[in-house]
Short mmCIF file of C-alpha atoms in Angstrom, two decimals:
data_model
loop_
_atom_site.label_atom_id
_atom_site.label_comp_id
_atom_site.label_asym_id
_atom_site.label_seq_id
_atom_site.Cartn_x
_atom_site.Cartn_y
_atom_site.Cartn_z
CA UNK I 201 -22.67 10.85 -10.42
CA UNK I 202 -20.17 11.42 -7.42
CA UNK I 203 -18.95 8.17 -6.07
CA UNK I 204 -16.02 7.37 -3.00
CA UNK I 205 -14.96 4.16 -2.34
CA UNK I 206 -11.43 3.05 -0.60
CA UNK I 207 -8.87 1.06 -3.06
CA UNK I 208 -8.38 -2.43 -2.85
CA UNK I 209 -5.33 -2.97 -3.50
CA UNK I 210 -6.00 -5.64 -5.91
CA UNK I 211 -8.85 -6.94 -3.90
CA UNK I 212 -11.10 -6.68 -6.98
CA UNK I 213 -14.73 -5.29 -5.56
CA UNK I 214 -14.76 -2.01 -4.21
CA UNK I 215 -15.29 -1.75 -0.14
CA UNK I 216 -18.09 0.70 -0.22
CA UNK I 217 -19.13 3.11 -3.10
CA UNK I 218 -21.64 5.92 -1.83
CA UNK I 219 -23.69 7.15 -5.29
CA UNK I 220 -25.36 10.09 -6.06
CA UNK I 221 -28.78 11.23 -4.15
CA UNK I 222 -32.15 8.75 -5.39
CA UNK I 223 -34.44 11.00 -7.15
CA UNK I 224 -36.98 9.72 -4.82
CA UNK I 225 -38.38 13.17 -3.38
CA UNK I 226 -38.01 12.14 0.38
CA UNK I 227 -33.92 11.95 -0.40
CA UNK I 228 -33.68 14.43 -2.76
CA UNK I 229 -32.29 17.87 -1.77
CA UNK I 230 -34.33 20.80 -1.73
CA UNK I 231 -34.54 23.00 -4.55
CA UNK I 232 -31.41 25.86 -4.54
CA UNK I 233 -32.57 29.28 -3.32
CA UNK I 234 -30.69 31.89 -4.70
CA UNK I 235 -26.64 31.63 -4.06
CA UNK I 236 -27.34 29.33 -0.97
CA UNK I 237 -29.42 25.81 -1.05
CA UNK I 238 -32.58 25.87 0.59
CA UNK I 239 -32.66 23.46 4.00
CA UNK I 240 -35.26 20.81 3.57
CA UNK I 241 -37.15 19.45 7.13
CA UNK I 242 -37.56 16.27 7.61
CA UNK I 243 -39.69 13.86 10.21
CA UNK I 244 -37.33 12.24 12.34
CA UNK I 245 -38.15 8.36 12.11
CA UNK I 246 -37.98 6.61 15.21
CA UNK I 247 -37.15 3.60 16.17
CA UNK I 248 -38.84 0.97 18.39
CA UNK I 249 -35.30 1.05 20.29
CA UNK I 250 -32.56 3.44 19.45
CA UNK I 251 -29.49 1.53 19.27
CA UNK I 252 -26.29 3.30 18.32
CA UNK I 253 -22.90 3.32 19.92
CA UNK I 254 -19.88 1.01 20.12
CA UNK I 255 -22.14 -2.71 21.65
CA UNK I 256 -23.58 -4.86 19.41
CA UNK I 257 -27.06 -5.41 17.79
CA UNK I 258 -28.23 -6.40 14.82
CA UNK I 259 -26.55 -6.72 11.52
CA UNK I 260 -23.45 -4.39 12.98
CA UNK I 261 -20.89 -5.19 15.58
CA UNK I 262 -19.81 -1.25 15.86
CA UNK I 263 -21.10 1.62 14.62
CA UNK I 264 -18.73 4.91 15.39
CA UNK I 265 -18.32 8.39 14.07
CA UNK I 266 -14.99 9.30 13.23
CA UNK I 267 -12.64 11.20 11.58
CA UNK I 268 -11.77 9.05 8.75
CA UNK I 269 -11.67 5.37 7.58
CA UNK I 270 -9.08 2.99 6.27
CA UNK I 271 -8.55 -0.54 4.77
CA UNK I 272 -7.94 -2.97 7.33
CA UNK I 273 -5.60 -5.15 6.33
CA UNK I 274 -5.35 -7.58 9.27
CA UNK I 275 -8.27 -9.52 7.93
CA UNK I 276 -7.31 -11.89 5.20
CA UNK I 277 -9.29 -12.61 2.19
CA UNK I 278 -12.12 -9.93 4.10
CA UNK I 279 -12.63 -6.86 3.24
CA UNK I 280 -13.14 -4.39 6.53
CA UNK I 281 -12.59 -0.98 7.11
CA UNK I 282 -11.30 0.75 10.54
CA UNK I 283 -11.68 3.89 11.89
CA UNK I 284 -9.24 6.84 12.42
CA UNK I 285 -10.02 9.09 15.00
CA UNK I 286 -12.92 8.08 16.57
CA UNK I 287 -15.20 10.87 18.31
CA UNK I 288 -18.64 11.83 19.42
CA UNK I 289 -17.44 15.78 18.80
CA UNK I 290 -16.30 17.52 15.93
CA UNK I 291 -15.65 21.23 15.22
CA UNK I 292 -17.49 23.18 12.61
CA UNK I 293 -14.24 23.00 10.31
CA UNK I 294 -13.68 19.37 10.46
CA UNK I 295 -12.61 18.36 6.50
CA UNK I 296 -15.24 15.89 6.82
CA UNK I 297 -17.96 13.52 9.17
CA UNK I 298 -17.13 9.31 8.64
CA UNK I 299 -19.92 6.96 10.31
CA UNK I 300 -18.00 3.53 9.96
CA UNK I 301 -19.97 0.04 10.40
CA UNK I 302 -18.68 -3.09 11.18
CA UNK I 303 -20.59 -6.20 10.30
CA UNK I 304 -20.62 -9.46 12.55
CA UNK I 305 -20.14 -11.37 9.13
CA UNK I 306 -19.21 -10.59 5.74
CA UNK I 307 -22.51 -9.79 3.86
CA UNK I 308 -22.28 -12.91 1.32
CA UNK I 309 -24.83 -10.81 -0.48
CA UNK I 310 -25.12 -7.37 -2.51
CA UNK I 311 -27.09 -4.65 -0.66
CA UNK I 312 -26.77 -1.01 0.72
CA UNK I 313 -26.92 1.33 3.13
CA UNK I 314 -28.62 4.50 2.88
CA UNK I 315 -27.19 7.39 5.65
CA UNK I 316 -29.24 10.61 6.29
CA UNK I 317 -27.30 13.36 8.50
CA UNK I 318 -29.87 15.17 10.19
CA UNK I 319 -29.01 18.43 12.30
CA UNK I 320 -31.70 17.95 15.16
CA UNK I 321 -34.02 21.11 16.39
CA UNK I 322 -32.33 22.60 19.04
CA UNK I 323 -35.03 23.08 20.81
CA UNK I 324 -36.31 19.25 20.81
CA UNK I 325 -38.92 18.72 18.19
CA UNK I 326 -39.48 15.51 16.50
CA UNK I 327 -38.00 17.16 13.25
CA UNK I 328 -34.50 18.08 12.09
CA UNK I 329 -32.84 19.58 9.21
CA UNK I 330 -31.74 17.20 6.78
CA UNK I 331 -28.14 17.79 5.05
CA UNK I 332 -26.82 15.34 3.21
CA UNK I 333 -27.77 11.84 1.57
CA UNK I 334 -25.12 9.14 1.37
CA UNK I 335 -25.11 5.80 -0.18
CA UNK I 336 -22.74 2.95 0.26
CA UNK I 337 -22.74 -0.78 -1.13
CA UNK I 338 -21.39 -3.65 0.26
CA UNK I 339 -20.62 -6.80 -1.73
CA UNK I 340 -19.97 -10.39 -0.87
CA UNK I 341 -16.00 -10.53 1.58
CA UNK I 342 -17.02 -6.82 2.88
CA UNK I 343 -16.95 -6.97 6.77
CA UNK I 344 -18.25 -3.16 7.00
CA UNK I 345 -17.53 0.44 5.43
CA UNK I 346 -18.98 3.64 5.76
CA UNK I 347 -21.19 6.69 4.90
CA UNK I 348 -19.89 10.20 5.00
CA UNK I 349 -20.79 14.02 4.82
CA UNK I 350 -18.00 16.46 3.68
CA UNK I 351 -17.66 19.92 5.63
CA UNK I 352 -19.92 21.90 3.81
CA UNK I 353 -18.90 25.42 2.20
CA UNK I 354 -19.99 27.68 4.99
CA UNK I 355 -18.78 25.01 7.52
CA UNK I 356 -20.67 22.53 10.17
CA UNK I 357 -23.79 24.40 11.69
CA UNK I 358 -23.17 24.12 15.35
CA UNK I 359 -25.75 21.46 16.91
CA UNK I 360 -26.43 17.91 17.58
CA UNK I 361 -26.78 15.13 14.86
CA UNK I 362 -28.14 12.23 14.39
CA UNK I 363 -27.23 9.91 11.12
CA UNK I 364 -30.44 7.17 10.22
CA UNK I 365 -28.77 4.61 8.86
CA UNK I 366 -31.44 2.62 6.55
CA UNK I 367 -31.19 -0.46 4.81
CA UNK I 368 -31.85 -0.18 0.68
CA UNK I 369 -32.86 2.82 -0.94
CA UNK I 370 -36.31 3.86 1.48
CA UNK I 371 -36.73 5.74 4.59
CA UNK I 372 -39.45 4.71 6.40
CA UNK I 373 -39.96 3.28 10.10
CA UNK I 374 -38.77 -0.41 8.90
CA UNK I 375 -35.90 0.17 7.03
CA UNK I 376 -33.86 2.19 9.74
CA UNK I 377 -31.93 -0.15 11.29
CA UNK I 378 -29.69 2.36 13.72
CA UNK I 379 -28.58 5.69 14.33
CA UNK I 380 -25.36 7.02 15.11
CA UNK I 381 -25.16 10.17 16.98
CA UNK I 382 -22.63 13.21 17.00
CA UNK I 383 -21.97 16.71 17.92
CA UNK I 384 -20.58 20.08 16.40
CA UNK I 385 -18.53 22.40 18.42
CA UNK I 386 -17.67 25.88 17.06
CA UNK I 387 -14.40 25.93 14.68
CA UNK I 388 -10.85 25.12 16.17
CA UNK I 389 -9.32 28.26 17.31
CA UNK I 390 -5.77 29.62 16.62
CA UNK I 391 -3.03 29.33 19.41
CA UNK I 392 -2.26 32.52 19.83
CA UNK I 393 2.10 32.48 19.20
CA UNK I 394 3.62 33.72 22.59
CA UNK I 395 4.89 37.46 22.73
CA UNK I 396 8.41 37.64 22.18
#
């Protein structure tokens, strides 16, 4: 079971733990295919308003994509998480994809967040390709945390994204409660050193 969660430091509940895919079939990855995992397609759920960026709605008071996250210490007795780096666009050799939330309130409650990264069809279909799973749980003080999707082997696939962020453990037209959106440039390219 792979779990990441952000240290404490002597806080005492961890800020956001992300656990290993459900064995649910819908979240599940697709069977491998030879050396390289097969891609599974997925419906995109919609829905009734997208809502994603930086303003407020709902549960979350921000919802970015960004380079990393940290422990925000600023916050007494709360446990919140900022972002580092904050972007819309990342290259195909970014180390890794962060989508961190930010609560209006701590969550006096246990519960978690499911995050699907979806690479959307290029060409505009309501389906996508769906990459990674990620899991996170929030406990009582936690003012927000986040999902994430490491750079996989072969790199980003160039493309648009979209991450479904769903409440619990289903994925269905009720539990999404936003999206966060993001692109994937090629990979950062070498400064060539000036001739002597």
């Amino acid at each position: 079971m792979s779990i990441h969660a952000l240290p404490h430091r002597g806080y005492g509940l961890a800020l956001a733990a992300a656990l290993a895919l459900h064995a649910d079939p819908f979240l599940a990855p697709a069977p491998a295919a030879g050396p390289e995992k097969a891609l599974q397609i997925v419906p995109l759920v919609s829905p009734p308003m997208e809502k994603s960026g930086p303003q407020p709605h709902g549960l979350f008071r921000r919802v970015v994509t960004a380079h990393g996250a940290e422990i925000d210490d600023s916050r007494t007795s709360f446990h919140a998480i900022k972002p580092i780096g904050v972007s819309d666009t990342f290259t195909s050799d970014t180390p890794a994809v962060y989508v961190v939330v930010e609560f209006f309130q701590s969550t006096f409650d246990i519960f978690r967040l499911l995050g699907r990264f979806i690479l959307e069809d290029p060409d505009g279909k309501p389906v996508g390709t769906l990459l990674h799973t990620d899991k996170a749980q929030f406990e009582n003080e936690d003012m927000g945390g986040y999902l994430m999707m490491k750079r996989p082997p072969e790199g980003f696939p160039v493309g648009k994204y979209r991450i479904e962020i769903h409440y619990g453990e289903q994925v269905n037209d009720i539990s999404l409660l936003t999206l966060a959106r993001f692109k994937v440039a090629g990979p950062t390219k070498p400064v060539p050193s000036p001739a002597p």
